[in-house]
């Protein structure tokens, strides 16, 4: 049943059975760790103009395509105000380059028709408002507008990189990040994997674990297999050329109709700086095609029982293509929630746990994503703004705890599937389930990213002010016809409410304490020096130590150099990106941990790191203030020289400029000292 006072939410018009309970209505208490989403008012949030993720607001502004010439002047504005003979204003179309859309093209076309936007399927000489890429940010060379990919996202969500990012957060906040299975990266951690499994078996003899092996660059279930013991790892071939992640297998998943299933949820990363995250209110549930049994040596190789990948199970003879969103081997997530709700499951808590998982995962990914971003689009250079739809694969355990399986940078947006008509002859057949979910996600993503929305909203506000004096006239007979005409000019009037719900910064207060690595990344980027680089050189690291006052008699600059060399050499030996030498962000984070543990020995790790970040930020703020005063003093002395009179030297005395942020810096130091005492 729907929670009291909440209307059903879905990405599409009503369906049978009724939509599942929506994300919960009550705001979470400040003390709660997990958020409880609140029903938002219908309508589309305005999109801020003139800002770009990871850079100044003047950077990467979307250029309007096909805009009217400046010679139209007041006539054009008169038309927009509807004052020229009552003729309706001509609505400027948002332009979209779909030449690189690949498999998402059909869903994109449907979305653009619903929005009445202008598509350029073969590209365009003039800049477009939005570029829709099928694979990566680098599908096209773009210098303006908006593109639906972030640079570096594909690399960030690879299994090894994701595991490292989450592991860093687990070191800092083990309880908050227990939604990700214990993982080992092979081959580098193979001895550690063997030793830890042996130790756990000795401490808990009844423990009979199963592990799942996932190739780092694999997709669609390629190369995944299960093992019962580290000795079962397939060492044939070169693990160095194709490293893998080994995770503890979830052996007690939630079952429906005796089948294992997972959830594909679509998450929109709308902006990186400031961080904005949206979650689709509905998703897909992908089912295995053989009844589930806990793994044994006899059934380890039955992929249709253990692996939920659609690309694998579609080849099973038991796979069911259904036009009904509530049945078949692929269903809507809302239909699953409806069944769970009918059995008394607390859907509010489940949604809250899922949203918490998504936000925490994005917070783990964004620090390094910002490093990639500043490398491809350095501050001060032209470039597009970015957004991206991610696919989160989540498994529900028997106790309803959500577990993160992986994150997909390029989730499939196909709305059809292949059907074999005869041996070797296939035909693409529409998939109503895919179309219902994916078209809504793409369409509403575009609505949120609409570059013209703010301008139209400003025009509508101006019209509202101009007509306020004639408000009584609107109530006369026949005025409703004009109102209906005005609504018809806006295509969104006929669209359903947004299927994407903002969760960040809406719930930022509950999660901002987790952003320690994000603050470390800001320090890292500050000292990179050369624009476009992603690794910190030895000079940059020494400057960081010196400016933050981290060296002393017991930790000399020679020790700093040794720390830099040891950590950098180890990370470079792991076979990571070798295009440039230096210290990567992960290596910098490790070095930062070492510095924090050296300085604050008696505190837990996350408090050690937080204290050192505060210490560094304080000293950098003081340094910035000194530089600001110096630059202002030079400017004022130059201005004073200009006032010299011909009959003699009469210099205008320079007025002393106080430190604007001195009080802030002093307060921060006071708080820091109080905390340490």
XYZ file of C-alpha atoms in Angstrom:
677
model
C 0.000 0.000 0.000
C 1.067 3.564 -0.638
C 2.271 5.431 2.430
C -0.428 7.828 3.685
C -0.525 11.183 1.949
C 1.848 10.176 -0.859
C 0.797 9.856 -4.450
C 2.357 7.041 -6.457
C 5.442 8.126 -8.369
C 6.679 6.516 -11.537
C 8.463 7.397 -14.738
C 5.410 6.888 -16.862
C 1.618 7.024 -16.780
C -0.275 4.703 -14.483
C 0.049 0.975 -15.025
C -1.264 -2.245 -13.559
C -0.660 -3.245 -10.867
C -0.353 0.154 -9.171
C 3.077 1.673 -8.944
C 5.164 0.723 -5.981
C 5.413 2.913 -2.920
C 7.347 6.025 -3.756
C 10.464 7.155 -1.963
C 9.376 8.069 1.572
C 7.779 11.385 2.357
C 9.206 12.224 5.749
C 12.428 14.192 5.985
C 15.088 12.169 7.829
C 16.016 13.236 11.305
C 19.386 14.984 11.457
C 20.774 12.189 13.588
C 19.925 9.478 11.108
C 22.729 8.133 8.953
C 20.503 7.134 6.075
C 18.273 9.666 4.293
C 14.542 9.330 3.786
C 13.643 11.077 0.517
C 10.812 13.539 0.499
C 8.141 13.875 -2.162
C 9.048 16.877 -4.287
C 6.699 19.357 -5.854
C 5.852 18.613 -9.460
C 7.789 20.494 -12.105
C 11.301 20.858 -13.337
C 14.003 22.476 -11.216
C 15.684 25.409 -12.970
C 19.127 24.782 -14.416
C 21.754 27.284 -13.403
C 23.492 28.990 -16.290
C 27.048 30.140 -16.501
C 28.522 27.470 -14.273
C 30.637 24.509 -15.130
C 31.531 21.533 -12.991
C 34.986 21.781 -11.541
C 35.661 25.304 -12.772
C 34.637 28.961 -12.752
C 31.068 29.930 -13.481
C 32.065 31.719 -16.683
C 33.492 28.533 -18.108
C 31.769 26.172 -20.493
C 28.571 28.093 -20.967
C 26.259 26.439 -23.455
C 26.053 28.353 -26.741
C 22.616 28.671 -28.161
C 22.313 27.412 -31.702
C 20.038 28.968 -34.293
C 19.458 32.083 -32.188
C 17.897 35.105 -33.829
C 20.182 37.766 -35.259
C 20.868 40.859 -33.256
C 19.223 43.051 -35.922
C 15.799 41.948 -34.743
C 16.290 44.091 -31.649
C 13.165 45.315 -29.962
C 10.913 43.648 -32.491
C 12.008 40.240 -31.285
C 11.462 41.161 -27.663
C 8.042 42.557 -28.545
C 7.108 39.243 -30.080
C 8.309 37.385 -27.031
C 6.135 39.577 -24.880
C 3.168 38.780 -27.102
C 2.558 42.460 -27.884
C 2.929 42.447 -31.672
C -0.596 41.974 -32.947
C -1.171 39.106 -30.534
C 1.135 36.843 -32.573
C 2.595 34.000 -30.489
C 6.314 34.064 -29.739
C 8.496 31.714 -31.727
C 10.004 29.251 -29.295
C 13.747 28.707 -29.677
C 14.517 25.014 -30.104
C 17.175 23.299 -28.034
C 19.612 21.695 -30.474
C 21.018 18.214 -29.891
C 23.850 16.504 -31.786
C 23.001 12.783 -31.836
C 25.645 11.700 -34.348
C 27.559 9.712 -31.683
C 24.592 8.344 -29.736
C 25.101 4.730 -30.913
C 22.781 2.227 -29.173
C 20.889 4.906 -27.231
C 19.794 6.603 -30.459
C 16.232 5.246 -30.625
C 15.402 6.179 -27.015
C 16.998 9.578 -27.592
C 14.931 10.200 -30.733
C 11.694 9.421 -28.909
C 12.707 11.748 -26.080
C 13.518 14.591 -28.474
C 10.179 14.198 -30.263
C 8.352 14.391 -26.941
C 10.302 17.527 -26.017
C 9.990 19.000 -29.541
C 13.693 19.704 -29.615
C 15.821 19.895 -32.762
C 17.954 16.837 -33.552
C 21.047 16.849 -35.746
C 21.686 13.148 -36.478
C 24.717 13.842 -38.683
C 26.236 16.604 -36.589
C 26.299 20.311 -37.342
C 28.837 22.941 -38.305
C 27.511 25.398 -35.758
C 27.718 24.520 -32.066
C 24.795 22.631 -30.536
C 23.331 23.046 -27.078
C 23.749 19.370 -26.145
C 25.991 16.598 -27.496
C 24.833 13.046 -26.813
C 27.697 10.551 -26.803
C 27.302 6.803 -26.723
C 30.678 5.834 -25.260
C 32.874 8.555 -23.764
C 33.572 12.245 -23.402
C 36.112 12.031 -26.226
C 33.675 10.792 -28.888
C 33.788 14.354 -30.267
C 36.016 17.389 -29.843
C 33.704 19.830 -28.078
C 34.458 23.350 -26.885
C 31.016 24.577 -25.830
C 27.540 23.388 -24.935
C 26.838 20.355 -22.777
C 27.929 16.752 -23.224
C 26.434 13.698 -21.540
C 29.777 12.219 -20.462
C 32.381 13.206 -17.894
C 36.050 12.801 -18.796
C 37.483 9.920 -16.802
C 34.168 8.349 -15.812
C 34.806 5.159 -17.796
C 38.133 4.719 -16.012
C 36.683 5.569 -12.591
C 33.992 2.881 -12.601
C 36.221 0.061 -13.802
C 36.115 -2.696 -11.237
C 39.622 -2.165 -9.860
C 39.383 1.642 -9.677
C 35.947 1.466 -8.064
C 37.197 -1.081 -5.531
C 40.166 1.110 -4.628
C 37.987 4.207 -4.242
C 35.489 2.412 -2.013
C 38.280 0.739 -0.034
C 39.750 4.147 0.796
C 36.372 5.183 2.162
C 36.096 1.882 4.048
C 39.430 2.638 5.735
C 38.015 5.970 6.908
C 34.393 4.971 7.547
C 34.104 1.168 7.766
C 30.517 1.111 9.042
C 29.179 3.564 6.449
C 30.720 1.662 3.527
C 29.832 -1.920 4.478
C 27.490 -2.167 1.452
C 30.403 -3.179 -0.796
C 31.693 -6.780 -0.563
C 35.200 -7.432 0.677
C 37.475 -7.279 -2.362
C 40.996 -8.209 -3.427
C 42.817 -6.960 -6.528
C 44.792 -9.637 -8.332
C 47.583 -10.295 -9.131
C 49.105 -7.685 -6.795
C 47.118 -8.823 -3.744
C 47.079 -12.558 -4.400
C 49.329 -13.405 -1.398
C 47.164 -11.174 0.806
C 44.026 -12.867 -0.520
C 45.382 -16.337 0.297
C 46.558 -15.303 3.771
C 43.310 -13.552 4.767
C 41.103 -16.422 3.595
C 43.228 -18.916 5.509
C 43.080 -16.772 8.649
C 39.288 -16.360 8.426
C 38.785 -20.094 7.950
C 40.964 -20.849 10.974
C 39.055 -18.387 13.159
C 35.657 -19.614 11.911
C 35.848 -23.304 10.866
C 32.159 -23.586 9.775
C 32.695 -20.709 7.296
C 32.417 -22.069 3.762
C 32.928 -19.051 1.527
C 32.353 -18.612 -2.174
C 34.162 -15.971 -4.199
C 33.289 -14.330 -7.485
C 36.072 -13.382 -9.912
C 35.470 -10.366 -12.183
C 37.896 -9.205 -14.910
C 38.724 -5.521 -14.549
C 37.684 -4.518 -18.053
C 34.920 -7.069 -18.456
C 31.316 -6.213 -19.201
C 28.030 -8.040 -19.779
C 29.196 -10.958 -17.620
C 32.256 -11.671 -19.743
C 34.887 -13.704 -17.904
C 33.050 -13.898 -14.550
C 33.230 -17.171 -12.621
C 32.847 -18.528 -9.071
C 35.425 -20.293 -6.904
C 35.440 -21.897 -3.456
C 39.151 -21.527 -2.686
C 41.989 -19.156 -3.739
C 43.735 -22.112 -5.370
C 40.892 -22.254 -7.908
C 41.905 -18.931 -9.494
C 42.493 -19.490 -13.194
C 46.128 -18.582 -13.533
C 46.209 -19.703 -17.148
C 46.966 -16.647 -19.236
C 48.507 -13.483 -17.937
C 46.767 -11.918 -14.944
C 49.073 -8.938 -15.338
C 47.593 -8.127 -18.739
C 44.033 -8.706 -17.519
C 43.853 -8.146 -13.761
C 40.752 -9.149 -11.831
C 38.806 -8.234 -8.716
C 37.857 -11.089 -6.373
C 34.906 -10.505 -4.046
C 33.083 -12.506 -1.460
C 29.971 -13.899 -3.149
C 26.573 -13.007 -1.631
C 25.223 -16.503 -1.051
C 21.911 -15.502 0.561
C 20.189 -13.112 -1.853
C 16.531 -12.122 -1.782
C 14.528 -14.381 -4.112
C 11.313 -13.770 -6.020
C 9.619 -16.790 -7.595
C 12.676 -18.769 -6.367
C 14.879 -16.721 -8.726
C 17.827 -14.506 -7.946
C 17.605 -10.976 -9.364
C 19.395 -7.647 -9.276
C 18.309 -4.034 -9.725
C 19.501 -1.592 -12.366
C 18.923 1.932 -11.094
C 19.681 4.996 -13.198
C 21.534 7.819 -11.475
C 22.093 11.246 -13.027
C 25.267 13.081 -12.053
C 24.026 16.517 -13.102
C 26.992 18.528 -11.896
C 30.348 17.851 -10.313
C 30.949 21.254 -8.723
C 28.599 21.866 -7.027
C 27.691 18.211 -6.682
C 24.161 17.362 -7.854
C 22.795 13.805 -7.885
C 19.404 12.560 -9.085
C 17.977 9.034 -8.845
C 15.294 7.602 -11.118
C 12.165 6.645 -9.200
C 11.916 3.407 -11.178
C 14.424 1.022 -12.686
C 14.780 -2.504 -14.025
C 14.930 -5.861 -12.259
C 16.900 -8.527 -14.148
C 16.155 -12.137 -13.188
C 18.158 -15.317 -13.439
C 16.526 -18.059 -15.463
C 17.145 -21.077 -13.221
C 15.918 -21.528 -9.610
C 18.561 -20.429 -7.139
C 20.469 -22.767 -4.837
C 23.392 -21.830 -2.634
C 26.686 -22.428 -4.434
C 28.290 -25.843 -4.224
C 31.093 -27.444 -6.189
C 28.437 -29.047 -8.398
C 26.543 -25.881 -9.368
C 29.307 -23.243 -9.393
C 29.343 -23.214 -13.194
C 25.594 -22.731 -13.670
C 25.692 -19.102 -14.757
C 21.907 -18.906 -15.346
C 21.445 -19.620 -11.636
C 24.122 -17.345 -10.135
C 24.678 -14.444 -12.556
C 21.923 -11.920 -13.160
C 23.489 -10.332 -16.264
C 20.834 -9.802 -18.930
C 23.377 -10.405 -21.702
C 23.981 -13.912 -20.313
C 20.467 -14.975 -19.378
C 18.969 -13.897 -22.694
C 20.669 -16.965 -24.189
C 18.879 -19.273 -21.760
C 15.986 -21.329 -23.050
C 14.051 -20.246 -19.951
C 14.342 -16.525 -20.657
C 10.882 -14.931 -20.873
C 10.305 -11.828 -22.996
C 7.189 -10.148 -21.692
C 5.270 -7.034 -22.710
C 4.007 -6.869 -19.132
C 6.207 -4.858 -16.764
C 5.290 -7.182 -13.883
C 6.289 -10.523 -15.367
C 9.089 -12.054 -17.396
C 12.838 -12.166 -16.950
C 13.096 -8.368 -17.053
C 10.606 -6.327 -15.025
C 10.291 -2.851 -13.589
C 11.724 -2.287 -10.138
C 8.397 -0.752 -9.099
C 6.657 -4.060 -9.744
C 9.126 -5.782 -7.416
C 8.575 -3.141 -4.749
C 4.834 -3.598 -5.096
C 5.162 -7.314 -4.349
C 7.476 -6.664 -1.412
C 5.098 -4.022 -0.060
C 2.206 -6.482 -0.209
C 4.258 -8.791 2.029
C 4.767 -6.087 4.638
C 8.277 -4.954 3.691
C 9.189 -1.441 4.835
C 9.641 0.176 1.418
C 10.555 3.545 2.935
C 13.573 2.079 4.692
C 14.582 0.113 1.609
C 14.519 3.262 -0.532
C 16.416 5.137 2.149
C 19.150 2.484 2.231
C 19.432 2.470 -1.562
C 19.703 6.258 -1.755
C 22.337 6.236 0.980
C 24.323 3.625 -0.981
C 24.154 5.715 -4.175
C 25.231 8.963 -2.517
C 28.121 7.325 -0.669
C 29.332 5.618 -3.844
C 29.287 8.873 -5.811
C 31.169 10.603 -2.979
C 33.846 7.911 -3.299
C 34.159 8.477 -7.069
C 34.058 12.251 -7.379
C 37.514 13.160 -5.937
C 39.455 11.454 -8.717
C 36.793 12.424 -11.246
C 37.644 16.059 -10.504
C 41.296 15.331 -11.285
C 40.292 13.925 -14.677
C 38.024 16.900 -15.278
C 40.661 19.563 -14.650
C 43.025 17.604 -16.878
C 40.672 17.611 -19.883
C 39.042 20.996 -19.232
C 41.561 23.141 -17.343
C 40.223 26.267 -15.668
C 40.325 29.256 -17.992
C 40.111 27.238 -21.206
C 36.957 26.722 -23.290
C 35.088 23.529 -22.746
C 31.624 22.068 -22.294
C 29.746 21.407 -19.110
C 29.186 17.733 -18.370
C 26.491 15.455 -17.016
C 26.116 11.678 -17.117
C 23.621 8.886 -16.565
C 25.144 6.030 -14.574
C 23.800 2.520 -14.128
C 23.988 1.208 -10.552
C 23.684 -2.567 -10.232
C 22.385 -3.438 -6.763
C 21.616 -6.783 -5.160
C 19.200 -7.196 -2.267
C 20.238 -9.659 0.404
C 17.724 -11.900 2.122
C 17.560 -9.414 4.999
C 16.795 -6.639 2.423
C 20.183 -4.975 2.818
C 21.258 -3.496 -0.559
C 24.717 -4.449 -1.827
C 26.566 -2.611 -4.589
C 27.655 -4.945 -7.377
C 29.112 -2.424 -9.827
C 28.618 0.941 -11.505
C 28.263 1.279 -15.280
C 29.482 4.413 -17.046
C 27.565 3.440 -20.195
C 24.416 1.588 -19.131
C 22.543 0.116 -22.057
C 19.807 2.418 -23.312
C 18.541 0.059 -25.991
C 14.760 -0.204 -26.105
C 14.596 -3.322 -28.258
C 15.953 -6.845 -28.083
C 17.017 -9.410 -30.648
C 14.614 -12.232 -31.422
C 15.734 -15.266 -33.427
C 13.236 -15.869 -36.215
C 15.096 -18.848 -37.620
C 18.549 -20.336 -37.040
C 21.013 -17.487 -37.541
C 18.299 -14.956 -38.476
C 17.561 -12.260 -35.912
C 15.166 -9.344 -35.763
C 15.021 -6.371 -33.411
C 11.776 -6.444 -31.451
C 10.562 -3.526 -29.283
C 10.821 -4.042 -25.527
C 7.996 -2.170 -23.717
C 9.697 -2.553 -20.324
C 12.937 -0.988 -21.543
C 11.136 1.785 -23.411
C 9.009 2.742 -20.415
C 12.005 3.183 -18.120
C 14.808 4.342 -20.418
C 12.935 6.886 -22.524
C 11.692 8.564 -19.352
C 15.219 8.691 -17.894
C 16.724 10.230 -21.047
C 13.828 12.639 -21.588
C 13.851 13.914 -18.020
C 17.634 14.183 -17.970
C 17.339 16.489 -20.972
C 14.606 18.466 -19.224
C 16.895 19.026 -16.249
C 19.791 20.045 -18.514
C 17.669 22.321 -20.752
C 19.962 25.340 -21.380
C 17.010 27.572 -22.331
C 14.917 26.890 -19.259
C 16.292 29.718 -17.115
C 15.767 32.273 -19.877
C 12.204 31.099 -20.509
C 11.506 31.217 -16.787
C 12.818 34.783 -16.604
C 10.616 35.772 -19.570
C 7.586 34.163 -17.957
C 8.328 36.019 -14.716
C 8.530 39.308 -16.610
C 5.253 38.596 -18.362
C 3.662 37.807 -15.007
C 4.802 41.161 -13.593
C 3.584 43.075 -16.656
C 0.163 41.473 -16.427
C -0.274 41.914 -12.674
C -2.135 45.218 -13.162
C -4.689 43.529 -15.419
C -5.275 40.510 -13.226
C -9.026 41.121 -13.110
C -9.234 40.905 -16.893
C -8.046 37.309 -16.769
C -11.279 36.340 -15.039
C -13.461 37.589 -17.871
C -15.260 35.091 -20.161
C -12.959 33.717 -22.837
C -9.761 34.237 -20.831
C -9.429 30.488 -20.260
C -8.968 29.991 -24.004
C -5.934 32.274 -23.936
C -4.592 30.423 -20.880
C -4.918 27.077 -22.664
C -3.184 28.581 -25.685
C -0.263 29.753 -23.527
C 0.068 26.305 -21.956
C 0.030 24.648 -25.381
C 3.098 26.663 -26.378
C 5.096 24.854 -23.710
C 5.682 21.178 -24.650
C 6.393 20.286 -21.015
C 2.773 21.016 -20.162
C 1.828 17.680 -21.757
C 4.697 15.697 -20.181
C 4.461 13.613 -17.006
C 6.186 14.756 -13.847
C 9.911 14.181 -13.590
C 10.944 10.584 -12.931
C 14.272 11.818 -11.530
C 14.459 12.833 -7.876
C 17.209 15.004 -6.427
C 19.031 13.395 -3.501
C 22.107 15.635 -3.344
C 22.511 18.401 -2.209
C 19.046 17.752 -0.774
C 20.516 15.365 1.820
C 23.979 16.934 1.928
C 23.880 17.569 5.678
C 23.761 13.835 6.405
C 26.757 13.043 4.188
C 29.113 16.037 4.097
C 31.227 14.564 6.897
C 32.212 11.794 4.465
C 33.868 14.211 2.005
C 37.379 13.986 3.433
C 38.922 12.523 0.281
C 37.206 15.258 -1.715
C 39.019 17.853 0.410
C 42.301 15.986 -0.062
C 41.709 16.037 -3.818
C 41.327 19.833 -3.666
C 44.758 20.059 -2.021
C 46.194 17.689 -4.617
C 44.811 19.723 -7.549
C 46.060 22.984 -6.019
C 49.663 21.797 -6.096
C 49.631 20.042 -9.482
C 51.140 23.161 -10.989
C 50.968 22.505 -14.729
C 47.457 22.724 -16.149
C 46.203 19.493 -17.649
C 48.413 17.148 -15.638
C 47.080 14.401 -13.372
C 50.167 13.566 -11.320
C 52.018 15.506 -8.675
C 55.747 15.944 -9.169
C 58.362 15.981 -6.368
C 58.549 19.795 -6.436
C 54.792 20.085 -6.077
C 54.805 17.644 -3.146
C 57.595 19.574 -1.408
C 55.679 22.818 -1.951
C 52.605 21.227 -0.393
C 54.604 20.190 2.669
C 56.264 23.596 2.971
C 53.152 25.732 2.484
C 51.148 23.633 4.941
C 53.928 23.767 7.550
C 54.172 19.974 7.808
C 57.939 19.642 8.078
C 59.796 20.045 11.369
C 62.878 18.841 13.178
C 61.552 15.283 13.388
C 60.297 15.238 9.792
C 62.829 16.907 7.535
C 62.498 17.642 3.829
C 64.811 14.675 3.206
C 62.191 12.479 4.890
C 59.569 14.118 2.700
C 61.507 13.122 -0.419
C 61.869 9.536 0.797
C 58.126 9.315 1.503
C 57.339 10.653 -1.965
C 59.698 8.242 -3.723
C 58.570 5.135 -1.815
C 54.840 5.653 -2.280
C 55.075 6.864 -5.882
C 57.303 3.967 -6.899
C 54.909 1.417 -5.386
C 51.836 2.854 -7.090
C 53.604 3.130 -10.432
C 54.623 -0.532 -10.168
C 50.943 -1.546 -10.023
C 50.621 -1.086 -13.761
C 48.469 2.038 -13.564
C 48.532 4.851 -16.101
C 52.158 5.291 -17.185
C 51.587 8.175 -19.624
C 53.171 10.601 -17.154
C 55.411 10.178 -14.150
C 54.631 11.411 -10.685
C 52.288 10.827 -7.763
C 48.671 9.969 -8.623
C 45.775 10.959 -6.381
C 45.563 7.505 -4.721
C 49.267 7.704 -3.863
C 48.788 11.227 -2.491
C 45.931 9.995 -0.301
C 48.166 7.235 1.070
C 50.914 9.760 1.794
C 48.375 12.031 3.461
C 47.264 9.136 5.683
C 50.894 8.583 6.702
C 51.347 12.260 7.564
C 48.094 12.307 9.574
C 49.039 9.189 11.539
C 52.467 10.641 12.277
C 51.049 13.931 13.604
C 47.925 12.721 15.458
C 48.804 9.308 16.821
C 46.090 8.903 19.450
C 43.039 9.523 17.217
C 41.035 7.199 14.929
C 42.078 7.407 11.283
C 39.186 9.556 10.077
C 39.799 12.050 12.897
C 43.520 12.065 12.145
C 42.827 12.856 8.500
C 40.175 15.474 9.284
C 42.533 17.206 11.730
C 45.355 17.333 9.200
C 43.037 18.668 6.491
C 41.896 21.451 8.841
C 45.526 22.206 9.663
C 46.502 22.420 5.976
C 43.477 24.485 4.980
C 44.159 26.954 7.786
C 47.764 27.586 6.764
C 46.821 27.843 3.090
C 44.097 30.373 3.952
C 46.686 32.508 5.804
C 49.042 32.230 2.825
C 46.289 33.274 0.418
C 45.478 36.294 2.588
C 49.108 37.403 2.603
C 49.269 37.140 -1.169
C 46.012 39.049 -1.504
C 47.309 41.908 0.658
C 50.580 42.051 -1.259
C 48.805 42.174 -4.620
C 46.459 44.910 -3.380
C 49.341 46.921 -1.979
C 51.150 46.799 -5.310
C 47.991 47.860 -7.139
C 47.421 50.794 -4.781
C 51.018 52.000 -5.048
C 50.724 51.992 -8.817
C 47.462 53.925 -8.593
C 49.084 56.452 -6.223
C 51.873 57.171 -8.688
C 49.304 58.227 -11.268
C 48.121 61.071 -8.984
C 51.505 62.883 -8.982
C 51.088 66.636 -9.760
C 53.288 68.512 -12.269
C 54.422 71.137 -9.678
C 55.812 68.584 -7.351
C 55.597 65.065 -6.084
C 52.314 64.650 -4.225
C 51.608 60.974 -3.712
C 48.200 59.936 -2.536
C 48.739 57.878 0.625
C 47.715 54.283 0.103
C 44.897 53.213 2.323
C 45.647 50.066 4.281
C 43.341 47.264 3.182
C 42.376 44.953 6.061
C 42.450 41.225 5.670
C 38.934 40.383 4.565
C 39.063 36.844 5.782
C 41.396 37.269 8.756
C 38.561 36.775 11.219
C 37.491 33.584 9.429
C 41.023 32.227 9.511
C 41.449 33.179 13.170
C 38.178 31.526 14.113
C 39.192 28.396 12.258
C 42.482 28.236 14.149
C 40.664 28.787 17.456
C 38.253 25.958 16.674
C 41.148 23.760 15.656
C 43.049 24.442 18.910
C 39.924 23.850 20.989
C 39.390 20.565 19.179
C 42.984 19.453 19.803
C 42.782 20.394 23.488
